[in-house]
Structures are given as C-alpha cells and as structure tokens.
Coordinates of C-alpha atoms and ligand atoms in Angstrom, one line a residue:
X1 CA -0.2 -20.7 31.4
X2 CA -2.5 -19.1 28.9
X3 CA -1.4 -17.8 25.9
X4 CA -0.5 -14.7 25.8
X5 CA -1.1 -11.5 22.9
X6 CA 0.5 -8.0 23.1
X7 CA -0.5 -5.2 21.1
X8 CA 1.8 -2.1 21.5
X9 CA 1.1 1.3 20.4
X10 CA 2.2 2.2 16.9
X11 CA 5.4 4.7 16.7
X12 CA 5.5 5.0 12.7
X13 CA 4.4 8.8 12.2
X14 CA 1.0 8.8 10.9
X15 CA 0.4 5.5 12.1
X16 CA -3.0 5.7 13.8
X17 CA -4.0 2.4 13.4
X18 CA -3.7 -0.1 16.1
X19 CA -3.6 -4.3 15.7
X20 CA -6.3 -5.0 18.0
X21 CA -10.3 -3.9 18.7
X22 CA -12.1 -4.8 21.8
X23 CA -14.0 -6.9 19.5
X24 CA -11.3 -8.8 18.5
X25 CA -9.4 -8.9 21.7
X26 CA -13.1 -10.6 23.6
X27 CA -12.3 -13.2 21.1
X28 CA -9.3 -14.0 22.1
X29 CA -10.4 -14.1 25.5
X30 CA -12.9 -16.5 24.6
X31 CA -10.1 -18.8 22.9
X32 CA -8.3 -19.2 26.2
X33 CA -5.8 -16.4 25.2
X34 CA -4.6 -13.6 27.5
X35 CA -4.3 -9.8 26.1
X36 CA -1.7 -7.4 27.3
X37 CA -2.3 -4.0 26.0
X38 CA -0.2 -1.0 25.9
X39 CA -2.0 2.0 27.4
X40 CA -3.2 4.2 24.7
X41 CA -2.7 1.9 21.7
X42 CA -5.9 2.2 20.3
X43 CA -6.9 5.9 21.4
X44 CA -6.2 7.3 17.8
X45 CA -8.8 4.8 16.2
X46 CA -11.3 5.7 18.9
X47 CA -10.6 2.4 21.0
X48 CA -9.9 3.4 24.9
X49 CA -8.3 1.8 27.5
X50 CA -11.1 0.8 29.1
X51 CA -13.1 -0.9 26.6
X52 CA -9.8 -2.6 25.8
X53 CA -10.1 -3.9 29.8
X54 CA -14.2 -4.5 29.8
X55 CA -13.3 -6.6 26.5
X56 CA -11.1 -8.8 29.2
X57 CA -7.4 -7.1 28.4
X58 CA -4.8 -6.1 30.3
X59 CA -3.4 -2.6 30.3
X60 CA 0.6 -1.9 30.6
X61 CA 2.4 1.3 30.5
X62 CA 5.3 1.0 28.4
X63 CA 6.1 -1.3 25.0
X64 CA 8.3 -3.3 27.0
X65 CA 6.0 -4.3 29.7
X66 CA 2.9 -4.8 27.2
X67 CA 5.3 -7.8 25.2
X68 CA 6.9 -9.0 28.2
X69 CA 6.5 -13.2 28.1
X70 CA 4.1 -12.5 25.4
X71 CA 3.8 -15.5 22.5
X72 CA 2.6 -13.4 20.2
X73 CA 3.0 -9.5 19.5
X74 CA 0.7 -8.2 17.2
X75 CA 1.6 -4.7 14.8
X76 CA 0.7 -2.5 12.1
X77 CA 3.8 -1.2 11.2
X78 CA 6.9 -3.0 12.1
X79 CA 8.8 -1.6 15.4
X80 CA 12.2 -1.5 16.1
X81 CA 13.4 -5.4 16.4
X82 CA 14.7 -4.7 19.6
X83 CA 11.5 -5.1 21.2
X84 CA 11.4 -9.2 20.7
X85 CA 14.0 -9.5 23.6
X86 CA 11.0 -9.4 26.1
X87 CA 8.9 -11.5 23.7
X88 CA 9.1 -15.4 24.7
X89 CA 12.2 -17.5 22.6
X90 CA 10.9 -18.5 19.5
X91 CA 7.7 -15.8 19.5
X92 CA 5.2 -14.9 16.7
X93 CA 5.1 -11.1 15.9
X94 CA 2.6 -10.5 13.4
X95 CA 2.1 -7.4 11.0
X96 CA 2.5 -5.8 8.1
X97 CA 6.4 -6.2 7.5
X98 CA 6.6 -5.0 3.9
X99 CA 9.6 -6.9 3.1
X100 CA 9.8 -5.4 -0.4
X101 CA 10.3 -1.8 1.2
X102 CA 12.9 -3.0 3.7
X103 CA 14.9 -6.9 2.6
X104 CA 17.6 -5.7 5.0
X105 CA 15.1 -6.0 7.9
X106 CA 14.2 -9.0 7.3
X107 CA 17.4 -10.6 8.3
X108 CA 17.9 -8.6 11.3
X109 CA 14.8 -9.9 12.5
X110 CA 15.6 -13.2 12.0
X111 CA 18.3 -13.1 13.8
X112 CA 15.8 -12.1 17.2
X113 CA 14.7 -15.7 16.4
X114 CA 11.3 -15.0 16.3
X115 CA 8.5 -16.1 13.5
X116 CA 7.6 -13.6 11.5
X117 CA 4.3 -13.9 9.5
X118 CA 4.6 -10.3 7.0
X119 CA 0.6 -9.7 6.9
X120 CA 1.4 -8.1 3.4
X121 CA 2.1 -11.5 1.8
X122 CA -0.7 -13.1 2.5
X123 CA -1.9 -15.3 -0.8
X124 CA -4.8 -14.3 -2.8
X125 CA -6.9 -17.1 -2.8
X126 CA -10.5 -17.5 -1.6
X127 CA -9.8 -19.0 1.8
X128 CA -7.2 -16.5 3.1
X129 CA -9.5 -13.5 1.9
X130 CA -10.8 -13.0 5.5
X131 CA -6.9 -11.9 6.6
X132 CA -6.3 -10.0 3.5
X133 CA -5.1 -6.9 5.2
X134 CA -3.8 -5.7 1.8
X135 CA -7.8 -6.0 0.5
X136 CA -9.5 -4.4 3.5
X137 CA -7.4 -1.4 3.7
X138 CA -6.8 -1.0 -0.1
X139 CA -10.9 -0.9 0.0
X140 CA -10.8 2.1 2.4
X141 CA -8.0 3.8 0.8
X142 CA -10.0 3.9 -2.8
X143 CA -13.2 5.5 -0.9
X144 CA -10.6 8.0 0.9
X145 CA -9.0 9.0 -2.3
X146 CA -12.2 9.9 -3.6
X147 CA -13.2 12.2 -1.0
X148 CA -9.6 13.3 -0.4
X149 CA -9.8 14.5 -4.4
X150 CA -13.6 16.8 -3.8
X151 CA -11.4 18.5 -0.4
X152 CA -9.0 19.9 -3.5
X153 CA -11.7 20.1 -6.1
X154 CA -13.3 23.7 -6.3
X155 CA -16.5 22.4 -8.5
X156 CA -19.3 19.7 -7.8
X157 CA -19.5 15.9 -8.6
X158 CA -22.8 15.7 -9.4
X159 CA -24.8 17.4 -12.5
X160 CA -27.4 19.9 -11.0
X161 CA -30.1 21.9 -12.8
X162 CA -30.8 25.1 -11.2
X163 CA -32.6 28.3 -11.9
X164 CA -29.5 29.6 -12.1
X165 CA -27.7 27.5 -14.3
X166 CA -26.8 23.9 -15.0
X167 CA -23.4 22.6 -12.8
X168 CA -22.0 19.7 -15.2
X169 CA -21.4 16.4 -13.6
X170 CA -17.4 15.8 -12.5
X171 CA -15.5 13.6 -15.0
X172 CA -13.2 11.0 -12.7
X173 CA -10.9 8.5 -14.5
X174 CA -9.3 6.0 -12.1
X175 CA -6.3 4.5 -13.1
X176 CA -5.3 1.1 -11.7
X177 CA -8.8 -1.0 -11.3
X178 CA -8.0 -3.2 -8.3
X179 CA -9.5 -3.2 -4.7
X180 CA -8.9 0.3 -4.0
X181 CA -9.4 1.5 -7.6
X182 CA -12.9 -0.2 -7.6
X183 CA -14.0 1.0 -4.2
X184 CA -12.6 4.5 -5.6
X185 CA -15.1 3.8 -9.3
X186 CA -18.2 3.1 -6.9
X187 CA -17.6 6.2 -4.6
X188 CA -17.1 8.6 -7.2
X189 CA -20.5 7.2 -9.0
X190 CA -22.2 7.6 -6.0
X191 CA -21.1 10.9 -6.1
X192 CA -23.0 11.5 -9.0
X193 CA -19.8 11.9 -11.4
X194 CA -19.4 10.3 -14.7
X195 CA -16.9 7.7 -14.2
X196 CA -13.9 5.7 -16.6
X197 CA -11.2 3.7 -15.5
X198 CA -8.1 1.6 -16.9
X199 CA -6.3 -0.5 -16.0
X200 CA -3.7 -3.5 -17.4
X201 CA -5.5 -6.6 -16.1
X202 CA -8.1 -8.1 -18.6
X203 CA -10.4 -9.3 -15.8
X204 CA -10.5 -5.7 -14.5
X205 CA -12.7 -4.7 -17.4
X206 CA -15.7 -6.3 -16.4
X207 CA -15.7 -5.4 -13.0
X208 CA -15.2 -1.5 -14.0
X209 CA -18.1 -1.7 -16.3
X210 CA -20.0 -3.6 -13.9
X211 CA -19.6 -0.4 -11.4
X212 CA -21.2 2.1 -14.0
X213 CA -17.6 2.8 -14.8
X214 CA -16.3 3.2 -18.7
X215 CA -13.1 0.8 -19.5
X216 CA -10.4 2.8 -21.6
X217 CA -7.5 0.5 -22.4
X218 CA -5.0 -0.9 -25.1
X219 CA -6.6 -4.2 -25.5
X220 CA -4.0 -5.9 -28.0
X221 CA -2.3 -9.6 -27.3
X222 CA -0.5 -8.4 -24.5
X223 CA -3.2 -6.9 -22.4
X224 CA -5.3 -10.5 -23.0
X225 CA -2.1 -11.7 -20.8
X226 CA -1.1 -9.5 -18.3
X227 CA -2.1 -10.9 -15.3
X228 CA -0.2 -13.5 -13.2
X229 CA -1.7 -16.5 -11.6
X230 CA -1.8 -14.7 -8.4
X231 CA -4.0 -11.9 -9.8
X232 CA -1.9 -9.3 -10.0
X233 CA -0.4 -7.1 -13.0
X234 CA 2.6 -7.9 -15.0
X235 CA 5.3 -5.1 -16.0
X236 CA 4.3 -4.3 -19.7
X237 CA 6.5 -3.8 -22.2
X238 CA 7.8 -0.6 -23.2
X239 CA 6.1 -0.8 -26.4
X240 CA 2.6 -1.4 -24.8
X241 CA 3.5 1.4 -22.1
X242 CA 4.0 3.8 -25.3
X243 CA 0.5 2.4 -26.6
X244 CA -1.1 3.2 -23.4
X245 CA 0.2 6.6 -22.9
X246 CA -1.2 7.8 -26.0
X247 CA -4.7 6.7 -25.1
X248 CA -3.9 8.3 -21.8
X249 CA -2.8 11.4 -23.2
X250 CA -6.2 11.8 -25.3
X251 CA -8.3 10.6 -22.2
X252 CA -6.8 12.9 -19.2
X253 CA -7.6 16.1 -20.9
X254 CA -11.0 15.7 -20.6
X255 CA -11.1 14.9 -17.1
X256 CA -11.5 16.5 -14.1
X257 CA -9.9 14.4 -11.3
X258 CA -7.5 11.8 -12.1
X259 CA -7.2 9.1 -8.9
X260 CA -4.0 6.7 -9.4
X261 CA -4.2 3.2 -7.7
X262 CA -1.4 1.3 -9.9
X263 CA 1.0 -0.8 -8.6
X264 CA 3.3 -4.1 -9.1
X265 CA 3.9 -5.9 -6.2
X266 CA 7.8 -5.7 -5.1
X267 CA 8.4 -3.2 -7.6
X268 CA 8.1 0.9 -8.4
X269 CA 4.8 1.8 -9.0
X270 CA 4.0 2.5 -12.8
X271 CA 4.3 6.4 -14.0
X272 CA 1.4 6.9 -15.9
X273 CA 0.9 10.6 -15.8
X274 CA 3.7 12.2 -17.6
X275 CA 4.6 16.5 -16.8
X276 CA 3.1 16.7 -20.5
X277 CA -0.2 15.2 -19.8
X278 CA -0.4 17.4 -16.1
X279 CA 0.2 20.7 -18.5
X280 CA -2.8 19.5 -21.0
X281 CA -4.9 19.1 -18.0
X282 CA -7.9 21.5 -16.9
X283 CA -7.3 24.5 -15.0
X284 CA -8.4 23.4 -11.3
X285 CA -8.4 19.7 -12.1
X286 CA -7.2 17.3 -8.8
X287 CA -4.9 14.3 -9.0
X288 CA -4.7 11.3 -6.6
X289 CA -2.2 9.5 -6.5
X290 CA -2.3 7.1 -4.0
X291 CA 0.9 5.2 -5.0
X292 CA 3.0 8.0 -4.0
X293 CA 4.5 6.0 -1.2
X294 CA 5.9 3.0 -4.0
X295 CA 7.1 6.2 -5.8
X296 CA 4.0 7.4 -7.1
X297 CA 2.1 7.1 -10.5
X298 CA 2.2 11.0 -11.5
X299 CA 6.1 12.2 -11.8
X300 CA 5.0 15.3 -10.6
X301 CA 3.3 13.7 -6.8
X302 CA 5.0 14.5 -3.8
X303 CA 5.1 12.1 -0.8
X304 CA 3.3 13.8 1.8
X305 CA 2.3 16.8 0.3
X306 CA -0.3 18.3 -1.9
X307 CA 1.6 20.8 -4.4
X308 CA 0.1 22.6 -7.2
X309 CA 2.0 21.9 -10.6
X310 CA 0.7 23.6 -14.2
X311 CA -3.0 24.9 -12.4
X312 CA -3.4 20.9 -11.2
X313 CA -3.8 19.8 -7.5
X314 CA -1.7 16.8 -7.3
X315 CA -2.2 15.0 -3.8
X316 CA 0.2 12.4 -2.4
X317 CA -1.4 12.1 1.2
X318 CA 0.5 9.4 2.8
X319 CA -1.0 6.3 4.6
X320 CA -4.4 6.8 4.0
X321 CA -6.0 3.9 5.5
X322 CA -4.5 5.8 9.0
X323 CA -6.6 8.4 7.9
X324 CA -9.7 6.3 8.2
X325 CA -8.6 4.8 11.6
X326 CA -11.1 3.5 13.2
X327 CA -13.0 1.8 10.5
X328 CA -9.3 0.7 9.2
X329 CA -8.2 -0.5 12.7
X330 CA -11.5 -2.8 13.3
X331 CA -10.7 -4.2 10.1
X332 CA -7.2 -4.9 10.4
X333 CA -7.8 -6.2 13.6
X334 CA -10.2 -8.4 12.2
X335 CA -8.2 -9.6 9.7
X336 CA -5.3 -10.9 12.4
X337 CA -8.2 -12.5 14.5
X338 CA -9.0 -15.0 11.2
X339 CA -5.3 -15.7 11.0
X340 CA -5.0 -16.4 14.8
X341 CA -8.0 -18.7 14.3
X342 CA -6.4 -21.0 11.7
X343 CA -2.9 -21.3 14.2
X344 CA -4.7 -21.2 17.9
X345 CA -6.3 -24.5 18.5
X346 CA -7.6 -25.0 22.3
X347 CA -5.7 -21.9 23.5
X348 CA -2.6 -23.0 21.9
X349 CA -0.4 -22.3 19.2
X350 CA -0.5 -24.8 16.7
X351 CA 0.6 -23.9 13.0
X352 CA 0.1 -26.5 10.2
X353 CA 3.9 -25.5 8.2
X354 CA 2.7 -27.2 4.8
X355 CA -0.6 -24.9 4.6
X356 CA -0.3 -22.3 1.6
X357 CA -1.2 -19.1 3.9
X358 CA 1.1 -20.1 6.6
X359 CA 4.1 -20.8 3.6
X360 CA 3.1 -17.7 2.2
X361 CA 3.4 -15.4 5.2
X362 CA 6.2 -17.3 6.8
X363 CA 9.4 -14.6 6.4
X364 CA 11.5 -16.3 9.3
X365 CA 11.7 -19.0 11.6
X366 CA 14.2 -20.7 13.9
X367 CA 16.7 -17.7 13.2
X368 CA 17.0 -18.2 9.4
X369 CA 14.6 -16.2 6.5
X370 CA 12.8 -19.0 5.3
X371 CA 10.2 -17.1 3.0
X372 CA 11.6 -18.6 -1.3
X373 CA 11.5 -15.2 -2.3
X374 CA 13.8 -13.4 -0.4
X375 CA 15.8 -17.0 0.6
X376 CA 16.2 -16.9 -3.2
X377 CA 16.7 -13.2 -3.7
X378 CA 19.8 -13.7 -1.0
X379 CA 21.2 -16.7 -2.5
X380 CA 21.2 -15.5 -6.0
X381 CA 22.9 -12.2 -4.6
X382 CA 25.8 -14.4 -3.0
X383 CA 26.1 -16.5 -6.0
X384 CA 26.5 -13.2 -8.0
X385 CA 28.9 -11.6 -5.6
X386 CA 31.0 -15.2 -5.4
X387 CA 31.2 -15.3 -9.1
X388 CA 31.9 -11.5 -9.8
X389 CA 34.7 -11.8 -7.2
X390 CA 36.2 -14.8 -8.9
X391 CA 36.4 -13.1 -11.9
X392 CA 37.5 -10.2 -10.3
X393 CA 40.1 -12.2 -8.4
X394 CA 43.8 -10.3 -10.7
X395 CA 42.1 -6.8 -9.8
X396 CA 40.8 -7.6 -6.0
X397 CA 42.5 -4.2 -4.9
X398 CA 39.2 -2.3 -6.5
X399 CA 36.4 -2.0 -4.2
X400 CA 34.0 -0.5 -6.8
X401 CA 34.2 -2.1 -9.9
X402 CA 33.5 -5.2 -7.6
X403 CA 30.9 -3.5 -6.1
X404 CA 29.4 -2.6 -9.6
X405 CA 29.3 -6.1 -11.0
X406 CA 27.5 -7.3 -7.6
X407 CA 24.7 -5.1 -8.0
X408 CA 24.0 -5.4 -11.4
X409 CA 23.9 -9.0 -11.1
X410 CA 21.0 -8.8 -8.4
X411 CA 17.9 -9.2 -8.7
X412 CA 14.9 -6.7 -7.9
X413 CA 16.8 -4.2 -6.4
X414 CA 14.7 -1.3 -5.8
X415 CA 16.3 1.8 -4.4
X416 CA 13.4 3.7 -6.1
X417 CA 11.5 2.8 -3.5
X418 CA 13.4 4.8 -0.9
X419 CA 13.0 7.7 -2.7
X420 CA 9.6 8.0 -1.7
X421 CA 10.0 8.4 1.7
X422 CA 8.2 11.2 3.1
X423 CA 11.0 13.7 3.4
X424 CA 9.6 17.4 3.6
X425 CA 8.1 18.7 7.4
X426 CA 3.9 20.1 8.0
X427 CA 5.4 23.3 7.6
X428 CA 6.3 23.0 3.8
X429 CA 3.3 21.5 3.1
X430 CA 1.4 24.0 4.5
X431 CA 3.3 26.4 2.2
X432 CA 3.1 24.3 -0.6
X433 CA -0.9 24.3 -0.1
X434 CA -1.0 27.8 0.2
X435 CA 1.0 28.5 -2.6
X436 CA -1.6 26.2 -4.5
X437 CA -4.6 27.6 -3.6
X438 CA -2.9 31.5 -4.5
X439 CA -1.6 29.9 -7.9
X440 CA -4.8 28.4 -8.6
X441 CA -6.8 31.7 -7.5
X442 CA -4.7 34.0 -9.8
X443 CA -3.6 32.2 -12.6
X444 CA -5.5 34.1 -15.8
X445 CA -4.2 30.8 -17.7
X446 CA -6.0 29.7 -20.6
X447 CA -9.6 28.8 -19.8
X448 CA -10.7 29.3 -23.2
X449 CA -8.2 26.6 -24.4
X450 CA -9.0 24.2 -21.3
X451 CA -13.0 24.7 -21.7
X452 CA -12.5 23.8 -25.3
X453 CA -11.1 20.4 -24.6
Ligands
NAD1 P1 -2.4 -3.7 -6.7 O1 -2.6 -2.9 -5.6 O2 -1.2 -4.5 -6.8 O3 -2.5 -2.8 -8.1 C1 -3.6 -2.0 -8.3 C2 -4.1 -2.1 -9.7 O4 -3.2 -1.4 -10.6 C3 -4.2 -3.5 -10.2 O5 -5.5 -3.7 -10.7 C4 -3.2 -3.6 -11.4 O6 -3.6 -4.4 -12.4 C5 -3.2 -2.1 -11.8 N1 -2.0 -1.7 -12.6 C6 -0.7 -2.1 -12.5 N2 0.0 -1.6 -13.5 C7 -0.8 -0.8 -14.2 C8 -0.6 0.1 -15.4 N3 0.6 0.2 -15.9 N4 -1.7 0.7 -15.9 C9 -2.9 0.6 -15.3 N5 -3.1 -0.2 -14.2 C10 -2.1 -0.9 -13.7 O7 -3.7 -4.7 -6.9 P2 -4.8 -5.1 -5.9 O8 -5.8 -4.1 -5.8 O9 -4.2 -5.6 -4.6 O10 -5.5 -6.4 -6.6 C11 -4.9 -7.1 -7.7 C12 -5.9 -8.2 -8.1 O11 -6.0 -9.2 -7.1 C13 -7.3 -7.7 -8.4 O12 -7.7 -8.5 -9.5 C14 -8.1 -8.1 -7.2 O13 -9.5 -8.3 -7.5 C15 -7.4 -9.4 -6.9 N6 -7.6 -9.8 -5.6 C16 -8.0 -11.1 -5.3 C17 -8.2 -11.5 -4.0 C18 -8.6 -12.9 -3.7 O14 -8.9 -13.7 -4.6 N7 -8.5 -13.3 -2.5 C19 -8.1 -10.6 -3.0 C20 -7.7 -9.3 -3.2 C21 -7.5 -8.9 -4.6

C-alpha cells in the first residue's frame, strides 16, 4: 500500500491557509504517495476541489475520513489531538505546533503516540532554508504590514511635486530587522518613503542599509554580542533597554508609521513603544505591530483590533500571513514538500534520527516528548517541584506556598503569552475603528506642536 498524506481543513479562526497546493500534492503523487483531501480545504487560499483531484488527490467529506489510515497528516495550525485516533499507530502529523505558546499540548499529544515534527522549530541553517516555514511567511507578513499600515494612513508614501503643492515623502521606521522587518524596509522603499530601521542584532545593520534603509541603534559592547549562534536576538539587559528607548524616544517623533517586527523566540515579545512615545507621536501617524499575538511590541496594541490611542492608529491585525492566503499557502505547502523529500525515499517513510533538521523538529515519538528543550524544561520542573516539596515536607498541609515555590523555580514560564489571545468579537472592532477614524477626524489637537517636530 502506498503511502498515504491527509490534509484537513484548518478550524483555527482566521486560519485560511491550507498545508497542501495542487502543486505540491502532483509531487507527492509522483513520489509514489497517495493524497486524501478534505473537501474544501484549500477554498480560502483559492485552491478548489477539483484542481486538488486533476493534481491526482482524493476528496473526503469530513476530518475524519480525510486522516483515516493516513501515515502522514499534514496542518497549519494544530487541530484538536483527537483526530490522530484515525491516523495509522505511530503516524507523522506535521505543522506548525508552536510549542512555546502551548508546552501543555505537547504532552497530550504525545500520548496519541504519534511523531510530531513542530514546523516552527525547524533550525536555521542553509540546508533546512527551503522548509523554513517561519522565513517564508515571516517574508509575507513584513510586505502585508506595510500595506496594512497605508489602509490606516490618511497621507501618501511617496514625495510628489504638483501644481498644487509638494506631498512630503512618508517617514517609516521598522523596528525588528529580521525576515519580515526586511521584507517590510524594501516594501515601504518601494513605496517611495524614506526608510530607517533598528534592530538588536549586529548583522542586521548591514542588511538594513543594504535595502536603502537608515540603521538607528545603541551600538555599545553589548549590541557587538547580541545574537546567538542560531541567529536570533538575545534578551538585553535592562540597562541597554533604557539606552535604546531614549534613542527610540528621539527617533519615533519624527515618524510617520512605526511597523514592529521584534521578537525572542520562546519568550514575550520586546515593548519597545512606550504610552509616552505613542503621545509624542504625529497626529494621524499608524503603528504596526505585528508581534501583537507574542504580546505585542507597542503596550498600547490590541490583539485583533485596530484602536486609536493619543491621535495614533495602532494596528494589531492577527495572523497576517492568512491574510495573504494563497501566496502564503503555496509557500507553506512548499515548504512541507522539501521536508517530505528528505524523509520519503521510494514512496516510503524513511527518517535519518541523527540529522540536525529531523532532531530539531522532532517534539515526540514513541509516546514520550523527545524534543531537549521542552524534555529539559519538564525535568527541571519535576526536579524543582521534588525539591520544593522536600523542603516543604513539616508544612505539606499548604497547597499554595508549595505551589509558589514550584513555579518560581521553573523555567521560561510564560503566561504573558496567553494574554495575547485575541479576546474581543468583529463587532468591537468595528466600534473601535469607528471611534478611530471620529477621534482622528475631530481632534483640534496640537498640529502646530506635532508639525514642529
Ligand atoms: P525574529 O522573528 O525572532 O525577530 C525579529 C527581529 O526582531 C530580529 O531581527 C531580532 O533581532 C529583532 N529584535 C529582537 N529584540 C529586539 C529589540 N529589543 N529591539 C529591536 N529588535 C529586536 O527573527 P527572524 O526574522 O525569524 O530572523 C532572525 C535571524 O535569523 C535573522 O538574522 C535572519 O536573517 C536569520 N535567518 C537565518 C536563516 C537561515 O540561515 N536559514 C533563515 C531565516 C532567518
């Protein structure tokens, strides 16, 4: 029997994305695989039913059916882990898992017995950047952003010279200079706006300049080191984060949109734009701020919602790779297809255990999380939560303080990141947009005192 692939239809809300194309679904065709779909999984990215069958698929009605005896199920955003007990024992389900957002998950999946491979921890080197989901859609989010920010933006990004008058060109700072923070530098100059950007990471420097872009930074001792060997930032030290709001302070007045893109994997996203710095901000300036979801760069942002704070549009759009979906889906898609490529060999699964994408990506296996962060994580937890309850052993009739010791001691807990969660309905954020556009409309603030700046 061939192998066979299911790809189900996402249920997250605003998940339009789906974890297969026609194009990549012919492929595994051609690989000796065989493709269950679930009827209209792809119809929000543009992908019908029926080019899903000319590419070779199969179409099922329901979730169930589509994973039924499938090997592998392929996602965006996890389902419920009740849908492996129609997978075959011992199944690959592939996707984005983020087990930062959710380490609770990642047990109860394990216990389904399945291999999970979390698409989100895929290593950054050169031979795994064909799969690097977080690149490709990080990439469409930045150009998104951009375009998201002139929707909220009552002015023009370009300078133009008119008979009537001279339109100056948009000032855009990016904060956070990384895939989607350089995609968002080249958009904007495209654009036509004048374009600066910061960012932590030394190497990040060069690239914003080589996009047109101006670098603003605190380049002391620390900033030469803040990058860790996979490439990504380091938390700074609260004496550097005072450095770099100063600068920050001086540099956001003068700006007309602000897009923020900074983030530190497995932990709460920076805040970089302080209430103060919103307040010295021009009247009708936009912010961006597309870490809203990892609780946001701007303390003012709002998951899901665009609100109008101090005569500044501040959007916290959710999931805005969905927003994009059929350019995001065909590249998602494409990214799984290079991963099934290095396990499927003659139309079979066969995974090399040692090889540092496969050990990067591998959450659980055989029943057991085997991932050495989170197998870490857990065992540093239990150490913690034996010793604190040795200690506590005289007073073991108090729940809490036991309960107290246990979570200080572990590590990376990061509740924050719940808080994010989009929590208010369409309804409020259609008030809260209107509400924006009447506050921006009638406020007689101080446009002397902005213009000046
Ligand atoms: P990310 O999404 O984790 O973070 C976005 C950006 O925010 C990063 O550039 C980070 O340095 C920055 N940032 C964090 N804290 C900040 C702060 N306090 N102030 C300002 N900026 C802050 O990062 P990413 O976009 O996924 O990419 C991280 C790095 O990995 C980049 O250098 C990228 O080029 C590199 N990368 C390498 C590969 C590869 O080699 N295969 C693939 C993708 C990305």
């Amino acid at each position: 029997m061939s192998l066979k692939i299911a790809v189900i239809k996402e249920s997250a809300a605003n998940e339009k994305r789906v974890a297969a194309s026609p194009d990549t679904v012919k492929k595994y065709i051609s690989m000796g695989c065989s493709v269950s779909i679930q009827s209209g999984a792809g119809s929000s990215a543009s992908f019908t039913d029926e080019m899903y069958k000319s590419a070779g698929a199969t179409i099922a009605k329901t979730a169930d059916d589509t994973v039924k005896n499938a090997d592998i199920l392929l996602y965006v955003q996890k389902p419920a882990s009740t849908i492996t007990k129609s997978l075959k024992k011992g199944a690959l389900v592939i996707g984005l898992f983020a087990p930062y957002q959710d380490e609770k998950a990642i047990a109860e999946w394990a216990k389904t017995g399945t291999t999970i491979f979390s698409m989100d921890m895929v290593p950054r080197i050169s031979r795994a950047q064909a799969m690097d989901v977080l690149s490709s859609q990080a990439n469409l989010a930045g150009y998104k952003a951009v375009l998201d920010a002139s929707e909220h933006f009552n002015r023009a990004f370009p300078m133009m010279m008119t008979a009537a008058g001279t339109v100056p060109p948009a000032r855009v700072l990016i904060m956070g200079a990384g895939v989607a923070g350089l995609q968002a530098i080249a958009t904007a100059k495209r654009l036509g706006a004048i374009v600066s950007a910061t960012d932590v990471r030394p190497a990040a420097k060069e690239q914003v300049q080589s996009l047109g872009g101006t670098f603003v930074a605190v380049e002391d001792e620390e900033f030469k080191a803040a990058e860790t060997s996979g490439g990504y930032a380091k938390e700074m030290s609260a004496e550097y984060k005072k450095k770099q709001q100063a600068l920050i302070e001086e540099t956001i007045q003068k700006q007309d949109i602000v897009i923020t893109t900074a983030l530190i994997p497995g932990r709460e996203a920076p805040k970089l734009v302080t209430e103060k710095m919103v307040k010295n901000m021009k009247e009708g300036a936009v912010i961006v701020d597309l870490a809203v979801e990892q609780g946001g760069n701007c303390e003012l942002s709002k998951a899901g919602e665009v609100v109008c704070k101090h005569g500044v549009n501040i959007v916290g759009n959710l999931n805005i790779p969905s927003r994009l979906a059929a350019s995001s889906a065909a590249l998602y898609s494409k990214n799984l297809q290079n991963l099934l490529g290095l396990v499927i060999k003659d139309g079979k699964l066969d995974i090399d255990w040692e090889d540092d994408i496969i050990k990067g990506i591998t959450l659980a296996k055989d029943g057991k999380i085997v991932h050495l962060q989170f197998t870490k994580a857990s065992a540093e937890k239990t150490t913690a939560k034996t010793e604190s309850a040795a200690k506590k052993k005289p007073e073991a009739k108090k729940p809490a303080a036991k309960k107290s010791s246990t979570k200080k001691a572990a590590p990376k807990k990061k509740p924050a990141l719940k808080k994010a969660a989009p929590k208010k309905s369409a309804a409020k954020k259609t008030t809260s947009k209107k509400s924006s556009t009447k506050k921006t409309t009638t406020k007689k603030k101080t446009a002397a005192k902005k213009a000046d700046k």
